[in-house]
Short mmCIF file of C-alpha atoms in Angstrom, two decimals:
data_model
loop_
_atom_site.label_atom_id
_atom_site.label_comp_id
_atom_site.label_asym_id
_atom_site.label_seq_id
_atom_site.Cartn_x
_atom_site.Cartn_y
_atom_site.Cartn_z
CA MET A 1 114.15 110.27 93.16
CA LYS A 2 110.59 109.26 93.90
CA ILE A 3 109.59 105.67 94.53
CA TYR A 4 107.30 105.47 91.51
CA TYR A 5 110.24 106.02 89.20
CA ASN A 6 112.90 103.91 90.88
CA ALA A 7 112.42 100.69 88.99
CA ALA A 8 111.48 102.14 85.62
CA LYS A 9 114.27 104.65 85.73
CA SER A 10 116.77 102.07 86.92
CA ILE A 11 116.09 99.94 83.85
CA LEU A 12 116.71 102.85 81.48
CA ILE A 13 119.63 104.36 83.33
CA GLY A 14 121.15 100.98 83.98
CA ALA A 15 121.15 100.25 80.29
CA ALA A 16 122.49 103.68 79.44
CA ALA A 17 125.09 103.68 82.19
CA ALA A 18 126.83 100.71 80.64
CA PHE A 19 127.92 103.06 77.91
CA LEU A 20 128.82 106.04 80.03
CA PHE A 21 131.89 105.03 82.02
CA SER A 22 135.27 106.56 81.22
CA CYS A 23 137.99 104.21 80.20
CA SER A 24 141.58 104.28 81.33
CA ASP A 25 144.42 104.03 78.83
CA PHE A 26 144.72 100.35 79.66
CA ILE A 27 141.06 99.70 78.88
CA ASP A 28 141.32 101.72 75.68
CA VAL A 29 144.17 99.51 74.49
CA ASN A 30 142.14 96.40 75.20
CA GLU A 31 138.84 97.75 73.89
CA ASP A 32 136.37 95.09 72.78
CA PRO A 33 135.17 96.12 69.28
CA ASN A 34 131.93 94.18 69.85
CA ASN A 35 130.97 96.16 72.96
CA SER A 36 130.95 99.90 72.34
CA VAL A 37 131.64 102.30 75.21
CA VAL A 38 130.00 105.19 73.33
CA PRO A 39 126.71 106.21 75.03
CA GLN A 40 123.58 105.10 73.20
CA LEU A 41 121.62 108.31 72.86
CA ASN A 42 118.32 106.50 72.37
CA LEU A 43 118.74 105.05 75.88
CA LEU A 44 120.17 108.12 77.53
CA LEU A 45 117.51 110.58 76.36
CA PRO A 46 114.51 108.87 78.03
CA ALA A 47 116.58 108.46 81.19
CA THR A 48 117.02 112.25 81.34
CA GLN A 49 113.31 112.77 80.84
CA LEU A 50 112.39 110.39 83.64
CA SER A 51 114.98 112.02 85.88
CA ILE A 52 113.69 115.54 85.21
CA VAL A 53 110.04 114.62 85.82
CA GLY A 54 110.76 112.48 88.86
CA ASN A 55 112.85 115.12 90.58
CA LEU A 56 110.45 117.92 89.62
CA GLU A 57 107.60 116.15 91.35
CA SER A 58 109.01 116.81 94.82
CA VAL A 59 109.28 120.55 94.20
CA ASN A 60 105.88 120.49 92.52
CA ARG A 61 104.30 119.10 95.69
CA GLY A 62 105.96 121.85 97.72
CA ALA A 63 104.91 124.59 95.33
CA SER A 64 101.37 123.18 95.16
CA ALA A 65 101.17 123.47 98.95
CA VAL A 66 102.42 127.08 98.90
CA VAL A 67 99.79 128.15 96.36
CA GLN A 68 97.05 126.22 98.17
CA HIS A 69 96.42 123.60 95.51
CA ARG A 70 97.19 120.93 98.11
CA GLY A 71 96.31 120.96 101.79
CA ASN A 72 99.30 119.54 103.60
CA GLY A 73 103.07 119.39 103.86
CA SER A 74 105.55 121.69 105.54
CA LEU A 75 105.29 124.31 102.77
CA ASN A 76 101.56 124.52 103.49
CA ARG A 77 102.73 126.39 106.62
CA TYR A 78 105.63 128.11 104.79
CA ASP A 79 108.17 125.97 106.62
CA GLN A 80 111.22 124.53 104.84
CA THR A 81 114.70 123.27 105.67
CA GLY A 82 117.87 122.38 103.82
CA THR A 83 116.59 118.83 103.34
CA THR A 84 113.13 119.74 101.98
CA PHE A 85 114.26 119.70 98.35
CA GLU A 86 117.71 118.20 98.76
CA SER A 87 116.96 115.06 96.76
CA SER A 88 115.62 117.08 93.82
CA TRP A 89 118.58 119.48 93.82
CA GLU A 90 121.03 116.56 93.91
CA GLY A 91 119.03 114.73 91.26
CA PHE A 92 119.20 117.66 88.87
CA TYR A 93 122.94 118.20 89.30
CA THR A 94 124.11 114.58 89.55
CA GLN A 95 121.65 112.80 87.25
CA ALA A 96 119.78 114.89 84.69
CA LEU A 97 122.27 117.64 83.84
CA PRO A 98 125.38 115.40 83.48
CA ASP A 99 123.42 113.06 81.22
CA LEU A 100 122.17 115.96 79.11
CA GLU A 101 125.73 117.25 78.76
CA LYS A 102 126.81 113.79 77.61
CA ILE A 103 124.08 113.69 74.96
CA ILE A 104 125.13 117.12 73.69
CA GLU A 105 128.82 116.17 73.63
CA VAL A 106 128.41 112.79 71.95
CA GLY A 107 125.62 113.92 69.63
CA THR A 108 127.63 116.89 68.43
CA GLU A 109 130.57 114.64 67.59
CA SER A 110 128.38 112.14 65.74
CA GLY A 111 126.09 114.67 64.04
CA ASP A 112 122.96 113.43 65.84
CA TRP A 113 121.48 116.91 65.86
CA GLY A 114 117.98 115.80 66.81
CA TYR A 115 119.24 114.45 70.12
CA VAL A 116 121.49 117.47 70.63
CA GLY A 117 118.65 119.94 70.07
CA ILE A 118 116.24 118.10 72.38
CA ALA A 119 118.89 117.80 75.09
CA LYS A 120 119.56 121.54 74.92
CA ILE A 121 115.84 122.29 75.23
CA GLU A 122 115.53 119.98 78.23
CA LYS A 123 118.60 121.58 79.76
CA ALA A 124 117.23 125.09 79.16
CA TYR A 125 113.86 124.14 80.65
CA LEU A 126 115.43 122.62 83.74
CA TYR A 127 117.76 125.55 84.40
CA SER A 128 114.93 128.05 83.94
CA ILE A 129 112.77 126.19 86.47
CA MET A 130 115.68 126.06 88.92
CA VAL A 131 116.13 129.84 88.67
CA ASP A 132 112.40 130.30 89.26
CA LEU A 133 112.55 128.16 92.39
CA TRP A 134 115.99 128.92 93.85
CA GLY A 135 117.16 132.18 92.24
CA ASP A 136 120.95 132.15 91.90
CA ILE A 137 122.26 128.70 90.99
CA PRO A 138 125.37 126.97 89.61
CA PHE A 139 125.29 127.37 85.82
CA SER A 140 128.50 128.37 84.05
CA GLU A 141 130.62 126.07 86.24
CA ALA A 142 127.96 123.43 86.94
CA ILE A 143 129.09 119.85 86.30
CA LYS A 144 132.62 121.16 85.66
CA SER A 145 133.75 122.03 89.18
CA PRO A 146 133.30 120.44 92.63
CA ASN A 147 132.83 123.96 93.99
CA PRO A 148 130.89 125.78 91.27
CA LYS A 149 130.12 129.45 91.68
CA PHE A 150 126.49 130.53 91.78
CA ASP A 151 125.46 132.64 88.77
CA SER A 152 122.73 135.24 89.10
CA GLY A 153 119.29 134.26 87.93
CA GLU A 154 119.44 136.98 85.29
CA GLN A 155 122.70 135.54 83.89
CA VAL A 156 121.17 132.06 83.77
CA TYR A 157 118.05 133.30 81.97
CA SER A 158 120.26 134.98 79.36
CA GLY A 159 122.21 131.77 78.88
CA VAL A 160 119.00 129.75 78.64
CA LEU A 161 117.61 131.98 75.86
CA THR A 162 120.85 131.56 73.91
CA MET A 163 120.68 127.81 74.47
CA LEU A 164 117.14 127.69 73.07
CA ASP A 165 118.24 129.51 69.90
CA GLU A 166 121.07 127.01 69.49
CA ALA A 167 118.68 124.11 70.05
CA ILE A 168 116.25 125.31 67.38
CA ALA A 169 119.14 125.71 64.94
CA ASP A 170 120.22 122.13 65.73
CA LEU A 171 116.70 120.79 65.14
CA ASP A 172 116.50 122.71 61.86
CA LYS A 173 119.28 120.47 60.53
CA GLY A 174 116.58 117.81 60.23
CA VAL A 175 118.41 114.83 61.73
CA ALA A 176 115.74 112.52 63.12
CA ILE A 177 115.85 110.53 66.36
CA VAL A 178 114.38 107.17 67.38
CA GLY A 179 110.77 108.01 68.19
CA SER A 180 110.51 105.55 71.06
CA SER A 181 113.45 107.24 72.82
CA ASP A 182 111.43 110.44 73.35
CA LEU A 183 108.82 110.10 76.11
CA PHE A 184 107.37 113.56 75.43
CA TYR A 185 106.96 113.99 71.67
CA GLN A 186 107.99 110.59 70.25
CA GLY A 187 110.66 112.21 68.14
CA ASN A 188 108.51 114.95 66.59
CA LEU A 189 111.09 117.71 66.15
CA SER A 190 108.48 120.25 65.00
CA LYS A 191 106.72 119.95 68.35
CA TRP A 192 110.02 120.33 70.17
CA LYS A 193 110.65 123.60 68.31
CA LYS A 194 107.23 124.89 69.33
CA MET A 195 107.97 123.92 72.90
CA ALA A 196 111.28 125.82 72.76
CA ASN A 197 109.59 128.96 71.44
CA SER A 198 106.82 128.65 74.04
CA LEU A 199 109.45 128.41 76.75
CA LYS A 200 110.96 131.63 75.40
CA LEU A 201 107.52 133.23 75.65
CA LYS A 202 107.28 132.17 79.28
CA LEU A 203 110.72 133.57 80.11
CA HIS A 204 110.00 136.91 78.46
CA LEU A 205 106.63 137.21 80.19
CA GLN A 206 108.20 136.25 83.49
CA THR A 207 110.70 139.10 83.14
CA ARG A 208 108.19 141.73 82.03
CA LEU A 209 108.61 143.66 85.28
CA VAL A 210 112.37 143.90 84.70
CA ASN A 211 112.24 145.38 81.20
CA PRO A 212 108.66 145.74 79.90
CA GLU A 213 109.58 147.02 76.45
CA ALA A 214 112.13 144.27 75.81
CA SER A 215 109.57 141.68 76.90
CA ARG A 216 106.88 143.22 74.70
CA GLN A 217 109.07 143.22 71.60
CA ALA A 218 110.29 139.67 72.18
CA ILE A 219 106.78 138.35 72.80
CA MET A 220 105.35 140.09 69.75
CA SER A 221 108.10 138.56 67.63
CA LEU A 222 107.27 135.08 68.96
CA ILE A 223 103.55 135.62 68.33
CA ASN A 224 104.21 136.76 64.77
CA SER A 225 106.37 133.71 64.13
CA ALA A 226 103.34 131.45 64.65
CA ALA A 227 105.71 128.89 66.12
CA LEU A 228 104.14 128.50 69.58
CA ILE A 229 102.20 125.62 71.11
CA SER A 230 98.69 126.22 69.80
CA ASP A 231 96.95 122.86 70.10
CA ASN A 232 96.57 120.31 72.90
CA SER A 233 98.37 117.73 70.76
CA GLU A 234 101.50 119.88 71.11
CA ASP A 235 101.44 120.02 74.92
CA PHE A 236 104.71 119.42 76.74
CA THR A 237 103.15 116.97 79.17
CA PHE A 238 104.44 113.83 80.85
CA GLN A 239 102.08 110.87 80.59
CA PHE A 240 102.16 108.43 83.50
CA GLY A 241 101.32 104.74 83.09
CA THR A 242 99.27 102.10 84.86
CA ASN A 243 101.96 99.61 85.91
CA THR A 244 102.31 98.73 89.56
CA ALA A 245 105.61 96.84 89.32
CA PRO A 246 107.53 98.91 88.54
CA ASN A 247 105.17 101.65 89.63
CA SER A 248 104.65 104.07 86.73
CA ARG A 249 101.45 105.68 88.01
CA HIS A 250 100.97 109.33 88.89
CA PRO A 251 102.52 110.04 92.32
CA TRP A 252 99.41 111.83 93.59
CA TYR A 253 97.43 108.73 92.67
CA THR A 254 99.90 106.44 94.40
CA ALA A 255 99.72 108.60 97.54
CA GLY A 256 95.95 109.02 97.58
CA TYR A 257 94.84 105.55 96.57
CA SER A 258 96.92 103.69 99.11
CA PRO A 259 95.96 102.65 102.65
CA SER A 260 98.12 105.35 104.22
CA ARG A 261 96.41 108.18 102.29
CA ASP A 262 99.40 110.50 102.16
CA GLY A 263 98.08 114.03 102.00
CA TYR A 264 94.92 116.11 102.19
CA ILE A 265 93.02 117.93 99.51
CA SER A 266 92.93 121.73 99.69
CA MET A 267 89.64 123.17 100.84
CA MET A 268 90.53 126.31 98.87
CA VAL A 269 90.19 124.31 95.65
CA VAL A 270 86.82 122.99 96.79
CA ASP A 271 85.49 126.37 97.92
CA ARG A 272 86.63 128.30 94.86
CA LEU A 273 85.29 125.80 92.35
CA LYS A 274 81.94 125.70 94.15
CA GLU A 275 81.76 129.49 94.29
CA GLN A 276 82.45 129.74 90.58
CA ASP A 277 80.09 126.95 89.52
CA ASP A 278 83.07 125.17 88.01
CA PRO A 279 82.43 121.61 86.77
CA ARG A 280 86.08 120.68 87.29
CA LEU A 281 85.41 120.03 90.99
CA ARG A 282 84.09 116.54 90.18
CA TYR A 283 87.26 115.82 88.21
CA TYR A 284 89.77 117.35 90.66
CA ILE A 285 88.45 115.87 93.93
CA PHE A 286 87.00 112.45 94.75
CA ARG A 287 85.03 111.97 97.99
CA ILE A 288 85.33 108.63 99.75
CA ASN A 289 82.69 109.26 102.41
CA GLU A 290 79.64 111.33 101.51
CA VAL A 291 79.04 112.65 105.04
CA ALA A 292 82.64 113.34 106.07
CA GLY A 293 83.45 116.87 107.17
CA LEU A 294 86.44 118.76 108.47
CA ALA A 295 88.30 117.37 111.49
CA ASN A 296 86.91 113.91 110.72
CA SER A 297 83.35 114.91 111.55
CA LYS A 298 80.33 113.08 110.13
CA THR A 299 78.32 116.21 109.37
CA GLY A 300 79.76 117.30 106.03
CA GLU A 301 79.23 116.38 102.41
CA GLY A 302 82.42 114.44 101.78
CA TYR A 303 84.92 117.21 101.14
CA TYR A 304 87.19 116.37 104.03
CA GLY A 305 90.49 118.18 103.52
CA ARG A 306 92.54 120.94 105.10
CA TYR A 307 92.56 124.71 104.97
CA PRO A 308 95.90 126.43 104.31
CA GLY A 309 98.31 126.28 107.23
CA ASP A 310 96.31 123.77 109.27
CA GLY A 311 98.98 121.94 111.23
CA ALA A 312 96.71 119.69 113.29
CA SER A 313 97.86 116.12 113.67
CA SER A 314 96.20 113.56 111.43
CA PRO A 315 93.56 111.38 113.10
CA ALA A 316 92.62 107.91 111.91
CA ASP A 317 90.83 109.28 108.87
CA GLN A 318 92.19 107.26 105.97
CA ASN A 319 88.73 106.07 104.94
CA THR A 320 87.04 109.46 105.17
CA ARG A 321 89.52 111.89 103.57
CA ALA A 322 88.67 113.17 100.13
CA ILE A 323 91.41 112.39 97.62
CA VAL A 324 92.65 113.55 94.23
CA GLY A 325 90.35 112.67 91.37
CA VAL A 326 90.58 112.06 87.64
CA TYR A 327 92.66 115.17 86.98
CA PRO A 328 95.62 115.26 86.99
CA ALA A 329 96.27 111.94 88.70
CA GLY A 330 94.22 109.48 86.66
CA GLY A 331 92.03 108.71 89.68
CA LEU A 332 88.25 108.49 89.97
CA TYR A 333 85.47 110.78 88.80
CA ASP A 334 83.10 111.87 91.60
CA ASN A 335 79.54 111.18 90.51
CA GLY A 336 77.93 111.59 93.94
CA LEU A 337 75.38 114.15 95.09
CA ILE A 338 76.70 117.49 96.32
CA PRO A 339 73.89 118.65 98.65
CA SER A 340 75.00 122.30 98.91
CA LEU A 341 74.55 122.97 95.18
CA THR A 342 71.64 125.25 94.33
CA SER A 343 69.68 126.21 91.24
CA ASP A 344 72.32 128.87 90.61
CA HIS A 345 74.80 126.11 89.84
CA ILE A 346 74.49 125.44 86.13
CA TYR A 347 77.72 123.69 85.18
CA LEU A 348 78.60 122.13 88.53
CA ASN A 349 75.30 120.40 89.19
CA ASN A 350 73.68 117.19 90.41
CA ILE A 351 72.25 116.09 87.06
CA GLY A 352 72.87 112.35 86.77
CA ALA A 353 74.57 112.19 90.17
CA THR A 354 74.30 108.99 92.19
CA ALA A 355 72.41 109.24 95.48
CA GLY A 356 73.73 107.52 98.58
CA THR A 357 77.35 107.16 97.58
CA THR A 358 80.17 108.87 95.78
CA SER A 359 82.09 105.67 95.21
CA ASN A 360 80.85 104.91 91.71
CA SER A 361 83.83 102.63 91.06
CA PHE A 362 85.82 102.89 94.28
CA LYS A 363 86.48 99.79 96.36
CA VAL A 364 87.98 100.38 99.79
CA ALA A 365 89.72 97.02 99.80
CA LEU A 366 91.25 97.43 96.34
CA PHE A 367 91.55 101.24 96.31
CA ALA A 368 91.02 101.42 92.56
CA ASN A 369 88.75 99.29 90.46
CA GLY A 370 87.37 100.57 87.20
CA ASP A 371 88.02 104.03 85.86
CA GLY A 372 90.90 104.96 88.17
CA THR A 373 94.22 103.63 86.89
CA GLY A 374 96.80 106.24 87.87
CA ALA A 375 97.54 107.07 84.23
CA GLY A 376 97.51 110.79 84.92
CA ILE A 377 99.63 113.61 83.57
CA PHE A 378 102.16 116.23 84.66
CA PRO A 379 101.36 119.33 82.55
CA LEU A 380 104.65 121.19 82.14
CA LEU A 381 104.06 123.67 79.30
CA THR A 382 100.76 123.44 77.47
CA HIS A 383 98.44 125.05 74.93
CA SER A 384 96.30 126.31 77.80
CA MET A 385 99.29 127.84 79.60
CA VAL A 386 100.54 129.52 76.43
CA SER A 387 97.10 131.04 75.78
CA PHE A 388 96.92 132.34 79.36
CA MET A 389 100.39 133.86 78.95
CA ARG A 390 99.48 135.53 75.69
CA ALA A 391 96.33 136.94 77.32
CA GLU A 392 98.39 138.34 80.21
CA ALA A 393 100.88 139.86 77.78
CA ALA A 394 98.02 141.51 75.88
CA LEU A 395 96.64 142.99 79.10
CA THR A 396 99.90 144.15 80.65
CA LEU A 397 102.25 144.80 77.74
CA GLY A 398 99.94 145.82 74.93
CA THR A 399 101.04 143.15 72.49
CA GLY A 400 97.97 143.75 70.32
CA GLU A 401 96.26 140.40 70.79
CA ASP A 402 92.69 139.82 71.98
CA ALA A 403 92.97 138.94 75.68
CA HIS A 404 89.28 137.98 75.82
CA ALA A 405 89.59 135.43 73.01
CA LEU A 406 92.84 134.05 74.42
CA LEU A 407 91.32 133.62 77.89
CA LYS A 408 88.45 131.61 76.43
CA GLU A 409 90.88 129.54 74.36
CA ALA A 410 92.96 128.81 77.47
CA VAL A 411 90.01 127.65 79.58
CA ALA A 412 88.53 125.55 76.78
CA ALA A 413 91.87 123.88 76.06
CA GLN A 414 92.35 122.82 79.67
CA LEU A 415 88.76 121.56 79.98
CA LYS A 416 89.36 119.34 76.95
CA VAL A 417 92.47 117.89 78.60
CA VAL A 418 90.43 117.17 81.73
CA ASN A 419 87.87 115.42 79.51
CA SER A 420 90.57 113.29 77.93
CA LEU A 421 91.33 111.70 81.31
CA SER A 422 87.69 110.83 81.95
CA PRO A 423 86.02 109.75 78.70
CA SER A 424 83.22 107.97 80.61
CA PHE A 425 82.17 111.23 82.27
CA ALA A 426 83.28 113.81 79.73
CA LEU A 427 81.74 117.26 79.68
CA SER A 428 79.66 117.85 76.56
CA ASP A 429 80.81 120.30 73.93
CA ALA A 430 77.80 122.43 74.81
CA ALA A 431 78.73 122.48 78.51
CA ILE A 432 82.31 123.49 77.71
CA ALA A 433 81.16 126.19 75.30
CA GLY A 434 78.63 127.56 77.78
CA PHE A 435 81.06 127.63 80.68
CA VAL A 436 83.77 129.27 78.58
CA GLU A 437 81.34 131.85 77.22
CA ARG A 438 80.26 132.79 80.73
CA VAL A 439 83.90 133.28 81.78
CA GLY A 440 84.39 135.44 78.71
CA ASP A 441 81.32 137.55 79.45
CA LYS A 442 82.52 138.24 83.00
CA PHE A 443 85.87 139.28 81.60
CA LEU A 444 84.31 141.74 79.15
CA ALA A 445 82.22 143.29 81.92
CA ALA A 446 85.20 143.80 84.25
CA ASP A 447 87.51 146.79 84.60
CA ASP A 448 91.23 146.37 83.93
CA ALA A 449 92.13 145.29 87.48
CA ALA A 450 89.24 142.84 87.65
CA LYS A 451 90.16 141.44 84.23
CA MET A 452 93.61 140.57 85.53
CA GLU A 453 92.13 139.05 88.69
CA LEU A 454 89.74 136.88 86.68
CA LEU A 455 92.48 135.82 84.27
CA MET A 456 94.84 134.75 87.04
CA MET A 457 92.09 132.97 88.99
CA GLN A 458 91.21 130.93 85.92
CA LYS A 459 94.87 130.18 85.36
CA TRP A 460 95.27 129.12 89.02
CA ILE A 461 92.41 126.68 88.58
CA ALA A 462 93.78 125.36 85.28
CA LEU A 463 97.27 124.94 86.77
CA TYR A 464 96.06 122.43 89.35
CA GLY A 465 98.68 119.73 88.93
CA ASN A 466 101.52 122.17 88.25
CA GLY A 467 102.03 124.24 91.37
CA ILE A 468 105.44 125.42 90.15
CA GLU A 469 103.96 127.69 87.49
CA SER A 470 101.24 128.91 89.82
CA TYR A 471 103.92 129.75 92.41
CA ASN A 472 105.74 131.75 89.72
CA ASP A 473 102.54 133.57 88.77
CA TYR A 474 101.66 134.49 92.33
CA ARG A 475 105.08 135.97 93.04
CA ARG A 476 104.90 138.04 89.83
CA THR A 477 101.33 139.24 90.11
CA GLY A 478 100.09 138.62 93.65
CA LEU A 479 97.11 136.86 92.04
CA PRO A 480 94.90 135.15 92.75
CA GLU A 481 94.84 136.23 96.38
CA LEU A 482 95.81 133.45 98.77
CA GLU A 483 94.00 132.81 102.05
CA PRO A 484 95.73 133.64 105.36
CA LEU A 485 97.24 130.55 106.96
CA VAL A 486 95.58 128.95 109.97
CA SER A 487 98.92 128.50 111.74
CA PRO A 488 101.96 129.71 109.78
CA LEU A 489 105.48 128.74 110.84
CA ASP A 490 107.27 131.37 108.74
CA VAL A 491 106.69 134.14 106.22
CA PHE A 492 105.72 133.43 102.62
CA PRO A 493 108.73 131.76 100.91
CA MET A 494 110.09 133.93 98.12
CA ARG A 495 112.41 131.10 97.03
CA PHE A 496 113.02 127.49 98.01
CA TYR A 497 115.84 126.50 100.35
CA TYR A 498 119.07 125.23 98.86
CA SER A 499 120.22 121.67 99.41
CA GLN A 500 121.98 121.44 102.75
CA THR A 501 124.57 119.16 101.16
CA GLU A 502 125.37 121.85 98.59
CA LEU A 503 125.85 124.46 101.30
CA THR A 504 128.13 122.27 103.40
CA SER A 505 130.21 120.77 100.59
CA ASN A 506 130.65 123.73 98.22
CA GLU A 507 133.66 125.59 99.58
CA THR A 508 132.53 128.88 98.06
CA LEU A 509 129.41 128.87 100.27
CA VAL A 510 130.43 127.43 103.63
CA ASP A 511 131.24 130.74 105.34
CA MET A 512 127.93 132.34 104.44
CA ARG A 513 125.61 129.36 104.30
CA ASP A 514 123.32 130.28 107.21
CA GLN A 515 122.55 133.78 105.94
CA LEU A 516 122.36 132.52 102.37
CA GLN A 517 119.72 129.99 103.36
CA ARG A 518 117.65 132.48 105.33
CA ASN A 519 117.76 134.90 102.42
CA GLN A 520 115.99 132.27 100.31
CA GLN A 521 112.85 132.71 102.40
CA ILE A 522 112.74 136.50 102.16
CA THR A 523 114.55 137.57 98.95
CA PRO A 524 112.59 137.72 95.66
CA VAL A 525 113.82 136.10 92.45
CA PHE A 526 115.29 138.68 90.06
CA TRP A 527 112.13 138.88 87.92
CA ASP A 528 109.88 139.53 90.92
CA LYS A 529 109.95 143.33 91.15
#
């Protein structure tokens, strides 16, 4: 579990854990009627949500490096080991999933169907992400056996879709939950149902290469139901806080706005946003030193980061590296001059930019003073993502929707979320409309192949902050094209490595663990045909 969650999560889990221990016959006989041993679902639910998000962040950093959203880390050179994601794997199977099972068990017995339905959706989401990242995983025997068998990804997906149907049926029973116990939707069961249906959409789109017609029919049914996420207020997004003790801020903020400066920005993000005249560059990246260049030179314009696969050692560059900005980390907006911009740049421009510095509210000694608070977001399944998915389905499966309109809706939705994190420097409605219209015009002028390339490039840009989904997209579509690595250490990873502890302790895997692990690097997930 990440540092930024330790204290906050400990408070919630500590409170919930007091109700989770099993009692012996002796304790049952001497049970104190004033101190219940039944788990309090309103404490256990937020603990599962913190656990899921905290453990997902490690794999998100790895996936973000693979898809060139971030410029450092072992996965930036395609290198991984059995310890790379060990803490996340263990966290899912020893923290989040057992607690979700307990909510389902206790809630079913007590008739707390709101909690049961939400827990099943969380469980379905988590298992689906684990299949996407690892392929075959423990599912049918997970939590139940010390040596669970690994089910195929296809079997898990089938079980997840059934679980989502059960969850929606549970929520339809209309039993409310305590709003403050739900960190995502504050107890709004209608939004949870839309999230569940949107997750189904994602799963069916993700498997479109396996059975195109089945995916098409399922997606059309979901579209016709009008029960998908269709507004930013319905986004399945985790909101970080501003506290420092315990630290509840976005982990990318904590890493970037600290003296050690853990990490580098990706120069691919900088180059692509400049090339496309994309105003999000000022929101995604914040420059500390306006003349810093690559390799700690003093002849650049502040965008000091790393190109994919650059394994050079880090010099003493903590005060010259560019860092993550307003989006998604709740950092600072970059209002400095960008000298390389030309008259061709309409939406990414120097209008109103500050000459001589980019540190409009950045203090080296304090690291954040003013608009940067760390109250960023982790976008997990959003209105923008759903619109992109529907556009892809229209292009590739013939679902009958207007891919052009959905692309524009997707880009506009994400730009408005970016705005929400930087109200002091928000893009105007006219700027958003103009930028979106230009994207739409390019789409209409493109042939079918170029339409798909443009769609997936825009989605790659919008998914900055969620490398997991971009990693899924790239393996399915090969888009957008990634840059060759400067110095790769392995081939492109088709899956993530399993936890070394799992491979050495699970008796069903010990004899084949070495080959099993190597296969992770080179064997596609079942939906990647």
